[in-house]
PDB file of C-alpha atoms in Angstrom:
ATOM      1  CA  MET A   1       0.000   0.000   0.000  1.00  0.00           C
ATOM      2  CA  ALA A   2       1.353   3.410  -0.895  1.00  0.00           C
ATOM      3  CA  GLY A   3       2.634   5.455   1.995  1.00  0.00           C
ATOM      4  CA  LEU A   4       3.848   2.585   4.167  1.00  0.00           C
ATOM      5  CA  THR A   5       7.350   3.438   5.261  1.00  0.00           C
ATOM      6  CA  THR A   6       8.126   1.416   8.381  1.00  0.00           C
ATOM      7  CA  ASP A   7       7.865  -2.156   9.665  1.00  0.00           C
ATOM      8  CA  ARG A   8       5.483  -0.894  12.371  1.00  0.00           C
ATOM      9  CA  GLU A   9       2.924   0.011   9.729  1.00  0.00           C
ATOM     10  CA  ARG A  10       2.863  -3.520   8.274  1.00  0.00           C
ATOM     11  CA  LEU A  11       0.730  -4.775  11.161  1.00  0.00           C
ATOM     12  CA  VAL A  12      -1.826  -2.576  12.908  1.00  0.00           C
ATOM     13  CA  GLY A  13      -4.582  -3.731  15.214  1.00  0.00           C
ATOM     14  CA  TYR A  14      -6.786  -3.066  18.185  1.00  0.00           C
ATOM     15  CA  ALA A  15      -9.207  -4.840  20.497  1.00  0.00           C
ATOM     16  CA  ASP A  16     -12.918  -4.041  20.575  1.00  0.00           C
ATOM     17  CA  PRO A  17     -13.864  -3.325  23.276  1.00  0.00           C
ATOM     18  CA  TRP A  18     -10.593  -2.264  24.916  1.00  0.00           C
ATOM     19  CA  SER A  19     -11.417  -3.985  28.190  1.00  0.00           C
ATOM     20  CA  VAL A  20     -13.509  -7.044  29.057  1.00  0.00           C
ATOM     21  CA  ALA A  21     -14.316  -9.073  32.157  1.00  0.00           C
ATOM     22  CA  PRO A  22     -13.694 -12.837  32.339  1.00  0.00           C
ATOM     23  CA  GLY A  23     -16.134 -14.652  30.069  1.00  0.00           C
ATOM     24  CA  GLU A  24     -16.915 -11.617  27.896  1.00  0.00           C
ATOM     25  CA  THR A  25     -16.130 -11.523  24.175  1.00  0.00           C
ATOM     26  CA  VAL A  26     -13.450  -9.364  22.600  1.00  0.00           C
ATOM     27  CA  ALA A  27     -12.847  -8.930  18.862  1.00  0.00           C
ATOM     28  CA  PHE A  28      -9.453  -8.116  17.365  1.00  0.00           C
ATOM     29  CA  MET A  29      -9.311  -5.906  14.287  1.00  0.00           C
ATOM     30  CA  VAL A  30      -6.087  -6.454  12.349  1.00  0.00           C
ATOM     31  CA  ARG A  31      -4.658  -4.793   9.264  1.00  0.00           C
ATOM     32  CA  CYS A  32      -1.621  -6.539   7.784  1.00  0.00           C
ATOM     33  CA  THR A  33       0.227  -5.910   4.525  1.00  0.00           C
ATOM     34  CA  GLU A  34       1.878  -9.341   4.624  1.00  0.00           C
ATOM     35  CA  ALA A  35       0.157 -12.422   3.159  1.00  0.00           C
ATOM     36  CA  ARG A  36      -0.151 -14.100   6.589  1.00  0.00           C
ATOM     37  CA  TYR A  37       0.495 -13.306  10.259  1.00  0.00           C
ATOM     38  CA  LEU A  38       0.691 -15.229  13.541  1.00  0.00           C
ATOM     39  CA  ALA A  39      -1.541 -14.239  16.448  1.00  0.00           C
ATOM     40  CA  SER A  40      -1.409 -15.142  20.125  1.00  0.00           C
ATOM     41  CA  ILE A  41      -2.404 -13.633  23.455  1.00  0.00           C
ATOM     42  CA  VAL A  42       0.220 -12.652  26.011  1.00  0.00           C
ATOM     43  CA  GLN A  43       0.024 -11.136  29.468  1.00  0.00           C
ATOM     44  CA  LEU A  44       2.233  -8.067  29.475  1.00  0.00           C
ATOM     45  CA  ILE A  45       4.327  -8.118  32.648  1.00  0.00           C
ATOM     46  CA  HIS A  46       6.560  -5.183  31.737  1.00  0.00           C
ATOM     47  CA  GLY A  47       6.861  -3.148  28.544  1.00  0.00           C
ATOM     48  CA  ASP A  48       9.544  -0.561  29.279  1.00  0.00           C
ATOM     49  CA  THR A  49      12.392  -1.195  26.814  1.00  0.00           C
ATOM     50  CA  ARG A  50      14.357   1.990  27.524  1.00  0.00           C
ATOM     51  CA  PRO A  51      18.027   1.629  28.542  1.00  0.00           C
ATOM     52  CA  HIS A  52      18.379   0.485  32.171  1.00  0.00           C
ATOM     53  CA  ALA A  53      14.719  -0.616  32.260  1.00  0.00           C
ATOM     54  CA  PRO A  54      13.664  -4.231  32.850  1.00  0.00           C
ATOM     55  CA  GLY A  55      12.763  -4.643  29.171  1.00  0.00           C
ATOM     56  CA  LEU A  56       9.879  -6.446  27.552  1.00  0.00           C
ATOM     57  CA  LYS A  57       8.496  -9.232  29.730  1.00  0.00           C
ATOM     58  CA  GLU A  58       5.439 -11.184  28.671  1.00  0.00           C
ATOM     59  CA  ARG A  59       3.780 -14.482  29.494  1.00  0.00           C
ATOM     60  CA  PRO A  60       1.895 -16.592  26.901  1.00  0.00           C
ATOM     61  CA  VAL A  61      -1.828 -17.072  27.591  1.00  0.00           C
ATOM     62  CA  PRO A  62      -3.157 -20.074  25.632  1.00  0.00           C
ATOM     63  CA  SER A  63      -6.359 -19.174  23.782  1.00  0.00           C
ATOM     64  CA  ASP A  64      -8.520 -20.066  20.796  1.00  0.00           C
ATOM     65  CA  ILE A  65      -6.968 -17.180  18.862  1.00  0.00           C
ATOM     66  CA  ASP A  66      -3.523 -18.829  18.696  1.00  0.00           C
ATOM     67  CA  GLY A  67      -2.694 -19.483  15.061  1.00  0.00           C
ATOM     68  CA  GLU A  68      -1.951 -18.173  11.606  1.00  0.00           C
ATOM     69  CA  TYR A  69      -4.305 -15.859   9.742  1.00  0.00           C
ATOM     70  CA  PRO A  70      -4.478 -14.320   6.254  1.00  0.00           C
ATOM     71  CA  GLY A  71      -3.258 -10.741   6.109  1.00  0.00           C
ATOM     72  CA  THR A  72      -5.606  -8.096   4.744  1.00  0.00           C
ATOM     73  CA  ALA A  73      -4.442  -4.565   3.981  1.00  0.00           C
ATOM     74  CA  TRP A  74      -7.627  -2.693   4.908  1.00  0.00           C
ATOM     75  CA  PRO A  75      -7.298   0.978   3.995  1.00  0.00           C
ATOM     76  CA  TYR A  76      -7.314   3.526   6.769  1.00  0.00           C
ATOM     77  CA  PRO A  77      -7.974   7.072   5.590  1.00  0.00           C
ATOM     78  CA  ALA A  78      -5.920  10.005   6.828  1.00  0.00           C
ATOM     79  CA  GLY A  79      -7.246  11.185  10.167  1.00  0.00           C
ATOM     80  CA  SER A  80      -8.523   7.783  11.270  1.00  0.00           C
ATOM     81  CA  HIS A  81      -5.438   6.910  13.307  1.00  0.00           C
ATOM     82  CA  VAL A  82      -2.641   8.392  15.356  1.00  0.00           C
ATOM     83  CA  ILE A  83       1.032   7.508  15.790  1.00  0.00           C
ATOM     84  CA  VAL A  84       2.444   8.027  19.287  1.00  0.00           C
ATOM     85  CA  ARG A  85       6.186   8.311  19.879  1.00  0.00           C
ATOM     86  CA  ALA A  86       7.540   5.364  21.847  1.00  0.00           C
ATOM     87  CA  ASP A  87       9.658   7.596  24.105  1.00  0.00           C
ATOM     88  CA  LEU A  88       6.687   9.320  25.754  1.00  0.00           C
TER      89      LEU A  88
END
């Protein structure tokens, strides 16, 4: 897709809704420019990857979503997203 300039933009997704209670349903919306992608759920223990920080720590959470899926490059028009600097 025209305009893609970084590896980060090859895979974009979000959960809907953002938060659920045990037993509730959550949908994952994924946009991927590759032919296929792998999906799994992890519990994020720590995500600070700055120097002298503990780094990325995650724990796998087995789920029905684990697997490989076809990538679909859904368009997202200008103004429908935001990019946040990682150093904030």
